[in-house]
JSON list of C-alpha atoms in Angstrom, two decimals:
[
{"chain": "A", "resi": 1, "resn": "UNK", "atom": "CA", "xyz": [50.74, 38.68, -84.03]},
{"chain": "A", "resi": 2, "resn": "UNK", "atom": "CA", "xyz": [49.68, 40.55, -80.49]},
{"chain": "A", "resi": 3, "resn": "UNK", "atom": "CA", "xyz": [50.67, 38.56, -77.58]},
{"chain": "A", "resi": 4, "resn": "UNK", "atom": "CA", "xyz": [48.24, 38.75, -74.42]},
{"chain": "A", "resi": 5, "resn": "UNK", "atom": "CA", "xyz": [49.85, 37.68, -71.37]},
{"chain": "A", "resi": 6, "resn": "UNK", "atom": "CA", "xyz": [47.84, 36.38, -68.10]},
{"chain": "A", "resi": 7, "resn": "UNK", "atom": "CA", "xyz": [48.81, 34.84, -64.96]},
{"chain": "A", "resi": 8, "resn": "UNK", "atom": "CA", "xyz": [48.64, 31.21, -65.03]},
{"chain": "A", "resi": 9, "resn": "UNK", "atom": "CA", "xyz": [46.70, 30.44, -61.79]},
{"chain": "A", "resi": 10, "resn": "UNK", "atom": "CA", "xyz": [44.64, 32.45, -58.74]},
{"chain": "A", "resi": 11, "resn": "UNK", "atom": "CA", "xyz": [43.16, 30.76, -55.93]},
{"chain": "A", "resi": 12, "resn": "UNK", "atom": "CA", "xyz": [40.50, 32.31, -53.97]},
{"chain": "A", "resi": 13, "resn": "UNK", "atom": "CA", "xyz": [37.41, 31.93, -51.19]},
{"chain": "A", "resi": 14, "resn": "UNK", "atom": "CA", "xyz": [34.02, 32.05, -52.02]},
{"chain": "A", "resi": 15, "resn": "UNK", "atom": "CA", "xyz": [32.69, 35.27, -51.83]},
{"chain": "A", "resi": 16, "resn": "UNK", "atom": "CA", "xyz": [35.87, 36.83, -52.37]},
{"chain": "A", "resi": 17, "resn": "UNK", "atom": "CA", "xyz": [36.13, 39.33, -55.21]},
{"chain": "A", "resi": 18, "resn": "UNK", "atom": "CA", "xyz": [39.28, 38.55, -57.62]},
{"chain": "A", "resi": 19, "resn": "UNK", "atom": "CA", "xyz": [40.67, 40.27, -60.80]},
{"chain": "A", "resi": 20, "resn": "UNK", "atom": "CA", "xyz": [42.27, 38.68, -63.61]},
{"chain": "A", "resi": 21, "resn": "UNK", "atom": "CA", "xyz": [44.41, 40.42, -65.62]},
{"chain": "A", "resi": 22, "resn": "UNK", "atom": "CA", "xyz": [45.14, 40.62, -69.36]},
{"chain": "A", "resi": 23, "resn": "UNK", "atom": "CA", "xyz": [48.54, 42.58, -70.81]},
{"chain": "A", "resi": 24, "resn": "UNK", "atom": "CA", "xyz": [48.34, 43.25, -74.51]},
{"chain": "A", "resi": 25, "resn": "UNK", "atom": "CA", "xyz": [52.13, 43.48, -76.16]},
{"chain": "A", "resi": 26, "resn": "UNK", "atom": "CA", "xyz": [50.27, 46.02, -78.57]},
{"chain": "A", "resi": 27, "resn": "UNK", "atom": "CA", "xyz": [47.58, 48.55, -78.57]},
{"chain": "A", "resi": 28, "resn": "UNK", "atom": "CA", "xyz": [44.14, 46.87, -79.17]},
{"chain": "A", "resi": 29, "resn": "UNK", "atom": "CA", "xyz": [42.07, 49.32, -78.14]},
{"chain": "A", "resi": 30, "resn": "UNK", "atom": "CA", "xyz": [38.76, 48.04, -76.47]},
{"chain": "A", "resi": 31, "resn": "UNK", "atom": "CA", "xyz": [38.51, 44.97, -78.33]},
{"chain": "A", "resi": 32, "resn": "UNK", "atom": "CA", "xyz": [39.37, 42.41, -75.76]},
{"chain": "A", "resi": 33, "resn": "UNK", "atom": "CA", "xyz": [36.66, 39.88, -74.58]},
{"chain": "A", "resi": 34, "resn": "UNK", "atom": "CA", "xyz": [36.54, 37.47, -71.81]},
{"chain": "A", "resi": 35, "resn": "UNK", "atom": "CA", "xyz": [35.47, 33.67, -71.97]},
{"chain": "A", "resi": 36, "resn": "UNK", "atom": "CA", "xyz": [34.96, 30.93, -69.08]},
{"chain": "A", "resi": 37, "resn": "UNK", "atom": "CA", "xyz": [36.30, 27.33, -69.85]},
{"chain": "A", "resi": 38, "resn": "UNK", "atom": "CA", "xyz": [35.14, 24.88, -67.96]},
{"chain": "A", "resi": 39, "resn": "UNK", "atom": "CA", "xyz": [37.16, 21.10, -68.56]},
{"chain": "A", "resi": 40, "resn": "UNK", "atom": "CA", "xyz": [35.49, 19.29, -71.67]},
{"chain": "A", "resi": 41, "resn": "UNK", "atom": "CA", "xyz": [33.59, 22.36, -72.67]},
{"chain": "A", "resi": 42, "resn": "UNK", "atom": "CA", "xyz": [33.61, 24.86, -75.32]},
{"chain": "A", "resi": 43, "resn": "UNK", "atom": "CA", "xyz": [34.84, 28.54, -73.98]},
{"chain": "A", "resi": 44, "resn": "UNK", "atom": "CA", "xyz": [31.59, 31.25, -73.10]},
{"chain": "A", "resi": 45, "resn": "UNK", "atom": "CA", "xyz": [31.53, 34.47, -73.67]},
{"chain": "A", "resi": 46, "resn": "UNK", "atom": "CA", "xyz": [31.29, 36.58, -70.31]},
{"chain": "A", "resi": 47, "resn": "UNK", "atom": "CA", "xyz": [32.76, 39.95, -71.47]},
{"chain": "A", "resi": 48, "resn": "UNK", "atom": "CA", "xyz": [32.51, 41.60, -74.86]},
{"chain": "A", "resi": 49, "resn": "UNK", "atom": "CA", "xyz": [34.48, 44.74, -75.84]},
{"chain": "A", "resi": 50, "resn": "UNK", "atom": "CA", "xyz": [36.03, 45.15, -72.47]},
{"chain": "A", "resi": 51, "resn": "UNK", "atom": "CA", "xyz": [33.52, 45.92, -70.69]},
{"chain": "A", "resi": 52, "resn": "UNK", "atom": "CA", "xyz": [29.95, 44.69, -72.13]},
{"chain": "A", "resi": 53, "resn": "UNK", "atom": "CA", "xyz": [28.14, 41.92, -70.70]},
{"chain": "A", "resi": 54, "resn": "UNK", "atom": "CA", "xyz": [26.23, 39.87, -72.94]},
{"chain": "A", "resi": 55, "resn": "UNK", "atom": "CA", "xyz": [22.63, 38.88, -72.09]},
{"chain": "A", "resi": 56, "resn": "UNK", "atom": "CA", "xyz": [22.23, 35.79, -69.23]},
{"chain": "A", "resi": 57, "resn": "UNK", "atom": "CA", "xyz": [25.74, 36.25, -67.85]},
{"chain": "A", "resi": 58, "resn": "UNK", "atom": "CA", "xyz": [25.85, 37.25, -63.77]},
{"chain": "A", "resi": 59, "resn": "UNK", "atom": "CA", "xyz": [26.25, 40.93, -63.27]},
{"chain": "A", "resi": 60, "resn": "UNK", "atom": "CA", "xyz": [29.20, 39.68, -60.69]},
{"chain": "A", "resi": 61, "resn": "UNK", "atom": "CA", "xyz": [31.03, 39.14, -64.02]},
{"chain": "A", "resi": 62, "resn": "UNK", "atom": "CA", "xyz": [32.53, 42.82, -64.99]},
{"chain": "A", "resi": 63, "resn": "UNK", "atom": "CA", "xyz": [35.43, 43.90, -67.28]},
{"chain": "A", "resi": 64, "resn": "UNK", "atom": "CA", "xyz": [37.39, 46.67, -67.65]},
{"chain": "A", "resi": 65, "resn": "UNK", "atom": "CA", "xyz": [40.70, 48.40, -69.65]},
{"chain": "A", "resi": 66, "resn": "UNK", "atom": "CA", "xyz": [41.76, 50.11, -72.83]},
{"chain": "A", "resi": 67, "resn": "UNK", "atom": "CA", "xyz": [44.91, 50.07, -74.66]},
{"chain": "A", "resi": 68, "resn": "UNK", "atom": "CA", "xyz": [47.14, 47.18, -72.77]},
{"chain": "A", "resi": 69, "resn": "UNK", "atom": "CA", "xyz": [45.71, 46.27, -69.36]},
{"chain": "A", "resi": 70, "resn": "UNK", "atom": "CA", "xyz": [43.01, 44.91, -69.12]},
{"chain": "A", "resi": 71, "resn": "UNK", "atom": "CA", "xyz": [40.81, 43.17, -65.63]},
{"chain": "A", "resi": 72, "resn": "UNK", "atom": "CA", "xyz": [38.15, 40.85, -65.64]},
{"chain": "A", "resi": 73, "resn": "UNK", "atom": "CA", "xyz": [36.15, 40.84, -62.33]},
{"chain": "A", "resi": 74, "resn": "UNK", "atom": "CA", "xyz": [34.22, 38.16, -60.66]},
{"chain": "A", "resi": 75, "resn": "UNK", "atom": "CA", "xyz": [32.70, 39.87, -57.24]},
{"chain": "A", "resi": 76, "resn": "UNK", "atom": "CA", "xyz": [31.34, 37.91, -55.52]},
{"chain": "A", "resi": 77, "resn": "UNK", "atom": "CA", "xyz": [32.91, 34.49, -56.40]},
{"chain": "A", "resi": 78, "resn": "UNK", "atom": "CA", "xyz": [31.08, 31.30, -56.13]},
{"chain": "A", "resi": 79, "resn": "UNK", "atom": "CA", "xyz": [31.96, 27.51, -56.21]},
{"chain": "A", "resi": 80, "resn": "UNK", "atom": "CA", "xyz": [30.75, 27.31, -59.55]},
{"chain": "A", "resi": 81, "resn": "UNK", "atom": "CA", "xyz": [33.56, 29.99, -61.22]},
{"chain": "A", "resi": 82, "resn": "UNK", "atom": "CA", "xyz": [36.14, 27.41, -60.89]},
{"chain": "A", "resi": 83, "resn": "UNK", "atom": "CA", "xyz": [37.23, 27.11, -64.39]},
{"chain": "A", "resi": 84, "resn": "UNK", "atom": "CA", "xyz": [39.76, 28.46, -66.70]},
{"chain": "A", "resi": 85, "resn": "UNK", "atom": "CA", "xyz": [39.26, 32.09, -67.91]},
{"chain": "A", "resi": 86, "resn": "UNK", "atom": "CA", "xyz": [40.86, 33.49, -71.68]},
{"chain": "A", "resi": 87, "resn": "UNK", "atom": "CA", "xyz": [41.05, 37.15, -72.74]},
{"chain": "A", "resi": 88, "resn": "UNK", "atom": "CA", "xyz": [40.70, 37.89, -76.82]},
{"chain": "A", "resi": 89, "resn": "UNK", "atom": "CA", "xyz": [41.81, 40.44, -78.93]},
{"chain": "A", "resi": 90, "resn": "UNK", "atom": "CA", "xyz": [40.27, 41.38, -81.95]},
{"chain": "A", "resi": 91, "resn": "UNK", "atom": "CA", "xyz": [41.68, 44.68, -83.23]},
{"chain": "A", "resi": 92, "resn": "UNK", "atom": "CA", "xyz": [45.27, 43.11, -84.70]},
{"chain": "A", "resi": 93, "resn": "UNK", "atom": "CA", "xyz": [45.26, 40.45, -87.37]},
{"chain": "A", "resi": 94, "resn": "UNK", "atom": "CA", "xyz": [45.09, 37.56, -86.46]},
{"chain": "A", "resi": 95, "resn": "UNK", "atom": "CA", "xyz": [43.33, 37.55, -83.62]},
{"chain": "A", "resi": 96, "resn": "UNK", "atom": "CA", "xyz": [44.77, 36.16, -80.50]},
{"chain": "A", "resi": 97, "resn": "UNK", "atom": "CA", "xyz": [43.90, 34.19, -77.25]},
{"chain": "A", "resi": 98, "resn": "UNK", "atom": "CA", "xyz": [45.78, 34.93, -73.60]},
{"chain": "A", "resi": 99, "resn": "UNK", "atom": "CA", "xyz": [46.89, 31.78, -72.48]},
{"chain": "A", "resi": 100, "resn": "UNK", "atom": "CA", "xyz": [44.42, 31.70, -69.55]},
{"chain": "A", "resi": 101, "resn": "UNK", "atom": "CA", "xyz": [44.00, 32.18, -66.37]},
{"chain": "A", "resi": 102, "resn": "UNK", "atom": "CA", "xyz": [42.70, 28.56, -64.23]},
{"chain": "A", "resi": 103, "resn": "UNK", "atom": "CA", "xyz": [40.74, 30.05, -61.18]},
{"chain": "A", "resi": 104, "resn": "UNK", "atom": "CA", "xyz": [40.63, 27.75, -58.16]},
{"chain": "A", "resi": 105, "resn": "UNK", "atom": "CA", "xyz": [38.14, 27.76, -55.16]},
{"chain": "A", "resi": 106, "resn": "UNK", "atom": "CA", "xyz": [39.83, 27.78, -51.87]},
{"chain": "B", "resi": 1, "resn": "UNK", "atom": "CA", "xyz": [17.80, 29.89, -80.69]},
{"chain": "B", "resi": 2, "resn": "UNK", "atom": "CA", "xyz": [22.23, 29.33, -82.40]},
{"chain": "B", "resi": 3, "resn": "UNK", "atom": "CA", "xyz": [23.49, 25.74, -82.16]},
{"chain": "B", "resi": 4, "resn": "UNK", "atom": "CA", "xyz": [26.89, 24.60, -84.13]},
{"chain": "B", "resi": 5, "resn": "UNK", "atom": "CA", "xyz": [26.38, 21.15, -84.23]},
{"chain": "B", "resi": 6, "resn": "UNK", "atom": "CA", "xyz": [30.04, 19.49, -84.69]},
{"chain": "B", "resi": 7, "resn": "UNK", "atom": "CA", "xyz": [31.09, 16.28, -85.81]},
{"chain": "B", "resi": 8, "resn": "UNK", "atom": "CA", "xyz": [32.59, 13.22, -83.90]},
{"chain": "B", "resi": 9, "resn": "UNK", "atom": "CA", "xyz": [35.90, 12.62, -82.32]},
{"chain": "B", "resi": 10, "resn": "UNK", "atom": "CA", "xyz": [38.66, 11.54, -85.35]},
{"chain": "B", "resi": 11, "resn": "UNK", "atom": "CA", "xyz": [41.71, 9.05, -84.95]},
{"chain": "B", "resi": 12, "resn": "UNK", "atom": "CA", "xyz": [43.76, 9.76, -87.77]},
{"chain": "B", "resi": 13, "resn": "UNK", "atom": "CA", "xyz": [47.31, 8.27, -88.89]},
{"chain": "B", "resi": 14, "resn": "UNK", "atom": "CA", "xyz": [50.11, 10.49, -89.53]},
{"chain": "B", "resi": 15, "resn": "UNK", "atom": "CA", "xyz": [50.46, 12.16, -93.06]},
{"chain": "B", "resi": 16, "resn": "UNK", "atom": "CA", "xyz": [46.72, 11.37, -93.71]},
{"chain": "B", "resi": 17, "resn": "UNK", "atom": "CA", "xyz": [44.00, 14.32, -94.16]},
{"chain": "B", "resi": 18, "resn": "UNK", "atom": "CA", "xyz": [40.44, 14.90, -92.11]},
{"chain": "B", "resi": 19, "resn": "UNK", "atom": "CA", "xyz": [37.84, 16.84, -92.80]},
{"chain": "B", "resi": 20, "resn": "UNK", "atom": "CA", "xyz": [35.47, 17.65, -89.83]},
{"chain": "B", "resi": 21, "resn": "UNK", "atom": "CA", "xyz": [32.38, 19.50, -89.81]},
{"chain": "B", "resi": 22, "resn": "UNK", "atom": "CA", "xyz": [30.30, 22.20, -88.12]},
{"chain": "B", "resi": 23, "resn": "UNK", "atom": "CA", "xyz": [26.24, 22.02, -88.94]},
{"chain": "B", "resi": 24, "resn": "UNK", "atom": "CA", "xyz": [24.33, 25.43, -87.99]},
{"chain": "B", "resi": 25, "resn": "UNK", "atom": "CA", "xyz": [21.17, 26.24, -87.17]},
{"chain": "B", "resi": 26, "resn": "UNK", "atom": "CA", "xyz": [18.77, 29.06, -85.58]},
{"chain": "B", "resi": 27, "resn": "UNK", "atom": "CA", "xyz": [20.23, 31.87, -88.06]},
{"chain": "B", "resi": 28, "resn": "UNK", "atom": "CA", "xyz": [20.56, 32.76, -91.79]},
{"chain": "B", "resi": 29, "resn": "UNK", "atom": "CA", "xyz": [24.16, 30.72, -92.43]},
{"chain": "B", "resi": 30, "resn": "UNK", "atom": "CA", "xyz": [25.11, 32.69, -95.15]},
{"chain": "B", "resi": 31, "resn": "UNK", "atom": "CA", "xyz": [25.11, 36.23, -93.25]},
{"chain": "B", "resi": 32, "resn": "UNK", "atom": "CA", "xyz": [27.87, 35.62, -90.88]},
{"chain": "B", "resi": 33, "resn": "UNK", "atom": "CA", "xyz": [31.71, 34.40, -91.09]},
{"chain": "B", "resi": 34, "resn": "UNK", "atom": "CA", "xyz": [32.30, 30.67, -89.60]},
{"chain": "B", "resi": 35, "resn": "UNK", "atom": "CA", "xyz": [35.45, 30.85, -87.62]},
{"chain": "B", "resi": 36, "resn": "UNK", "atom": "CA", "xyz": [37.61, 27.49, -86.57]},
{"chain": "B", "resi": 37, "resn": "UNK", "atom": "CA", "xyz": [39.73, 27.43, -83.83]},
{"chain": "B", "resi": 38, "resn": "UNK", "atom": "CA", "xyz": [42.30, 25.49, -82.34]},
{"chain": "B", "resi": 39, "resn": "UNK", "atom": "CA", "xyz": [42.93, 24.21, -78.64]},
{"chain": "B", "resi": 40, "resn": "UNK", "atom": "CA", "xyz": [45.85, 22.00, -77.77]},
{"chain": "B", "resi": 41, "resn": "UNK", "atom": "CA", "xyz": [45.55, 19.71, -74.32]},
{"chain": "B", "resi": 42, "resn": "UNK", "atom": "CA", "xyz": [46.84, 22.65, -71.82]},
{"chain": "B", "resi": 43, "resn": "UNK", "atom": "CA", "xyz": [47.54, 24.96, -74.33]},
{"chain": "B", "resi": 44, "resn": "UNK", "atom": "CA", "xyz": [45.69, 28.04, -74.97]},
{"chain": "B", "resi": 45, "resn": "UNK", "atom": "CA", "xyz": [43.86, 28.86, -78.21]},
{"chain": "B", "resi": 46, "resn": "UNK", "atom": "CA", "xyz": [44.59, 29.81, -81.33]},
{"chain": "B", "resi": 47, "resn": "UNK", "atom": "CA", "xyz": [42.67, 31.26, -84.31]},
{"chain": "B", "resi": 48, "resn": "UNK", "atom": "CA", "xyz": [43.01, 29.41, -87.74]},
{"chain": "B", "resi": 49, "resn": "UNK", "atom": "CA", "xyz": [40.52, 31.50, -90.38]},
{"chain": "B", "resi": 50, "resn": "UNK", "atom": "CA", "xyz": [37.25, 32.26, -91.10]},
{"chain": "B", "resi": 51, "resn": "UNK", "atom": "CA", "xyz": [34.92, 31.36, -94.03]},
{"chain": "B", "resi": 52, "resn": "UNK", "atom": "CA", "xyz": [32.18, 33.76, -95.14]},
{"chain": "B", "resi": 53, "resn": "UNK", "atom": "CA", "xyz": [28.97, 31.33, -96.40]},
{"chain": "B", "resi": 54, "resn": "UNK", "atom": "CA", "xyz": [27.40, 34.01, -98.48]},
{"chain": "B", "resi": 55, "resn": "UNK", "atom": "CA", "xyz": [30.26, 33.99, -101.26]},
{"chain": "B", "resi": 56, "resn": "UNK", "atom": "CA", "xyz": [32.89, 31.52, -99.97]},
{"chain": "B", "resi": 57, "resn": "UNK", "atom": "CA", "xyz": [35.45, 34.06, -99.35]},
{"chain": "B", "resi": 58, "resn": "UNK", "atom": "CA", "xyz": [38.12, 32.68, -96.71]},
{"chain": "B", "resi": 59, "resn": "UNK", "atom": "CA", "xyz": [40.69, 34.35, -94.19]},
{"chain": "B", "resi": 60, "resn": "UNK", "atom": "CA", "xyz": [43.29, 32.29, -92.90]},
{"chain": "B", "resi": 61, "resn": "UNK", "atom": "CA", "xyz": [45.84, 32.69, -90.54]},
{"chain": "B", "resi": 62, "resn": "UNK", "atom": "CA", "xyz": [49.19, 32.78, -91.69]},
{"chain": "B", "resi": 63, "resn": "UNK", "atom": "CA", "xyz": [50.59, 30.10, -89.31]},
{"chain": "B", "resi": 64, "resn": "UNK", "atom": "CA", "xyz": [47.70, 27.55, -90.45]},
{"chain": "B", "resi": 65, "resn": "UNK", "atom": "CA", "xyz": [48.22, 28.81, -94.36]},
{"chain": "B", "resi": 66, "resn": "UNK", "atom": "CA", "xyz": [48.76, 24.86, -96.20]},
{"chain": "B", "resi": 67, "resn": "UNK", "atom": "CA", "xyz": [47.71, 23.10, -93.64]},
{"chain": "B", "resi": 68, "resn": "UNK", "atom": "CA", "xyz": [43.72, 24.15, -93.71]},
{"chain": "B", "resi": 69, "resn": "UNK", "atom": "CA", "xyz": [40.90, 24.35, -95.89]},
{"chain": "B", "resi": 70, "resn": "UNK", "atom": "CA", "xyz": [37.62, 25.97, -94.91]},
{"chain": "B", "resi": 71, "resn": "UNK", "atom": "CA", "xyz": [34.53, 25.43, -97.10]},
{"chain": "B", "resi": 72, "resn": "UNK", "atom": "CA", "xyz": [30.82, 25.73, -96.85]},
{"chain": "B", "resi": 73, "resn": "UNK", "atom": "CA", "xyz": [27.81, 24.03, -98.34]},
{"chain": "B", "resi": 74, "resn": "UNK", "atom": "CA", "xyz": [24.98, 26.85, -98.00]},
{"chain": "B", "resi": 75, "resn": "UNK", "atom": "CA", "xyz": [22.58, 23.91, -99.25]},
{"chain": "B", "resi": 76, "resn": "UNK", "atom": "CA", "xyz": [23.15, 21.98, -95.56]},
{"chain": "B", "resi": 77, "resn": "UNK", "atom": "CA", "xyz": [24.09, 25.10, -93.57]},
{"chain": "B", "resi": 78, "resn": "UNK", "atom": "CA", "xyz": [27.35, 22.77, -92.98]},
{"chain": "B", "resi": 79, "resn": "UNK", "atom": "CA", "xyz": [31.19, 24.62, -92.65]},
{"chain": "B", "resi": 80, "resn": "UNK", "atom": "CA", "xyz": [33.98, 22.00, -93.52]},
{"chain": "B", "resi": 81, "resn": "UNK", "atom": "CA", "xyz": [37.61, 22.48, -92.13]},
{"chain": "B", "resi": 82, "resn": "UNK", "atom": "CA", "xyz": [40.27, 19.85, -93.93]},
{"chain": "B", "resi": 83, "resn": "UNK", "atom": "CA", "xyz": [43.19, 19.23, -91.95]},
{"chain": "B", "resi": 84, "resn": "UNK", "atom": "CA", "xyz": [45.86, 17.75, -94.46]},
{"chain": "B", "resi": 85, "resn": "UNK", "atom": "CA", "xyz": [49.36, 16.00, -93.78]},
{"chain": "B", "resi": 86, "resn": "UNK", "atom": "CA", "xyz": [48.40, 15.46, -90.44]},
{"chain": "B", "resi": 87, "resn": "UNK", "atom": "CA", "xyz": [51.20, 15.58, -87.93]},
{"chain": "B", "resi": 88, "resn": "UNK", "atom": "CA", "xyz": [51.05, 14.52, -84.06]},
{"chain": "B", "resi": 89, "resn": "UNK", "atom": "CA", "xyz": [51.30, 18.61, -83.63]},
{"chain": "B", "resi": 90, "resn": "UNK", "atom": "CA", "xyz": [47.61, 18.88, -84.97]},
{"chain": "B", "resi": 91, "resn": "UNK", "atom": "CA", "xyz": [46.40, 16.79, -82.08]},
{"chain": "B", "resi": 92, "resn": "UNK", "atom": "CA", "xyz": [44.18, 19.48, -80.71]},
{"chain": "B", "resi": 93, "resn": "UNK", "atom": "CA", "xyz": [40.20, 20.00, -80.11]},
{"chain": "B", "resi": 94, "resn": "UNK", "atom": "CA", "xyz": [39.29, 22.21, -83.20]},
{"chain": "B", "resi": 95, "resn": "UNK", "atom": "CA", "xyz": [35.96, 24.57, -82.32]},
{"chain": "B", "resi": 96, "resn": "UNK", "atom": "CA", "xyz": [33.82, 26.50, -84.96]},
{"chain": "B", "resi": 97, "resn": "UNK", "atom": "CA", "xyz": [32.20, 29.81, -83.92]},
{"chain": "B", "resi": 98, "resn": "UNK", "atom": "CA", "xyz": [30.39, 32.82, -85.14]},
{"chain": "B", "resi": 99, "resn": "UNK", "atom": "CA", "xyz": [31.69, 36.46, -84.09]},
{"chain": "B", "resi": 100, "resn": "UNK", "atom": "CA", "xyz": [29.38, 39.01, -82.49]},
{"chain": "B", "resi": 101, "resn": "UNK", "atom": "CA", "xyz": [30.59, 41.92, -82.13]},
{"chain": "B", "resi": 102, "resn": "UNK", "atom": "CA", "xyz": [34.16, 40.64, -82.86]},
{"chain": "B", "resi": 103, "resn": "UNK", "atom": "CA", "xyz": [33.66, 38.25, -79.74]},
{"chain": "B", "resi": 104, "resn": "UNK", "atom": "CA", "xyz": [32.62, 34.49, -80.07]},
{"chain": "B", "resi": 105, "resn": "UNK", "atom": "CA", "xyz": [29.13, 34.15, -79.00]},
{"chain": "B", "resi": 106, "resn": "UNK", "atom": "CA", "xyz": [28.05, 30.99, -79.93]},
{"chain": "B", "resi": 107, "resn": "UNK", "atom": "CA", "xyz": [30.84, 27.99, -80.29]},
{"chain": "B", "resi": 108, "resn": "UNK", "atom": "CA", "xyz": [30.24, 24.49, -81.04]},
{"chain": "B", "resi": 109, "resn": "UNK", "atom": "CA", "xyz": [31.14, 21.67, -78.85]},
{"chain": "B", "resi": 110, "resn": "UNK", "atom": "CA", "xyz": [34.42, 20.74, -80.37]},
{"chain": "B", "resi": 111, "resn": "UNK", "atom": "CA", "xyz": [35.77, 17.56, -82.13]},
{"chain": "B", "resi": 112, "resn": "UNK", "atom": "CA", "xyz": [38.95, 16.19, -80.76]},
{"chain": "B", "resi": 113, "resn": "UNK", "atom": "CA", "xyz": [41.62, 15.32, -83.54]},
{"chain": "B", "resi": 114, "resn": "UNK", "atom": "CA", "xyz": [44.08, 12.53, -82.68]},
{"chain": "B", "resi": 115, "resn": "UNK", "atom": "CA", "xyz": [46.88, 12.09, -85.06]},
{"chain": "B", "resi": 116, "resn": "UNK", "atom": "CA", "xyz": [48.92, 8.44, -84.04]},
{"chain": "B", "resi": 117, "resn": "UNK", "atom": "CA", "xyz": [49.80, 5.78, -86.03]}
]
């Protein structure tokens, strides 16, 4: 299975820029997607296919990367962005998720 | 708008089975795969499998073969997932979700399954 590796946690101050990384154990083309999950809630799609913003997601969120290295950027970070962020790949079978990065605000 | 309404939390005994549901509305139920995803406390997310309600075709993550059975009822636009021979390792939140451009744009609210004697 394709393993997606994320840093476990990050802490930033409101107004700053933060980048969350996701590294794949094998190539996944551009088929990486990003989700935000708050405690007790289902994940919410933020970015699909590496860099595409779904309707309704603020432009503060952006994504980049291809192959094996991907990044979710939030700029500027707001207090409401406190959450866990997951990447997911849908290029290789089975579809897999990263372990999540918990974003905390200072 | 698309809505996926899942059934309520379950407390079940080891060795038993449980069947949870996901009622879809706001789109053509028979035209999109319904995926199921497992999330254990403090852990990440695992893709379990999908069913295409239009013809009943299914695909499972090999890890969940024999543990999970996916079905769908077109008349009520409801997808089901049955988990069998339950152990503590099956205690988790289970989500249904619809793929959009290979990502999950719509999710159910999740069902917590607790396996305990």
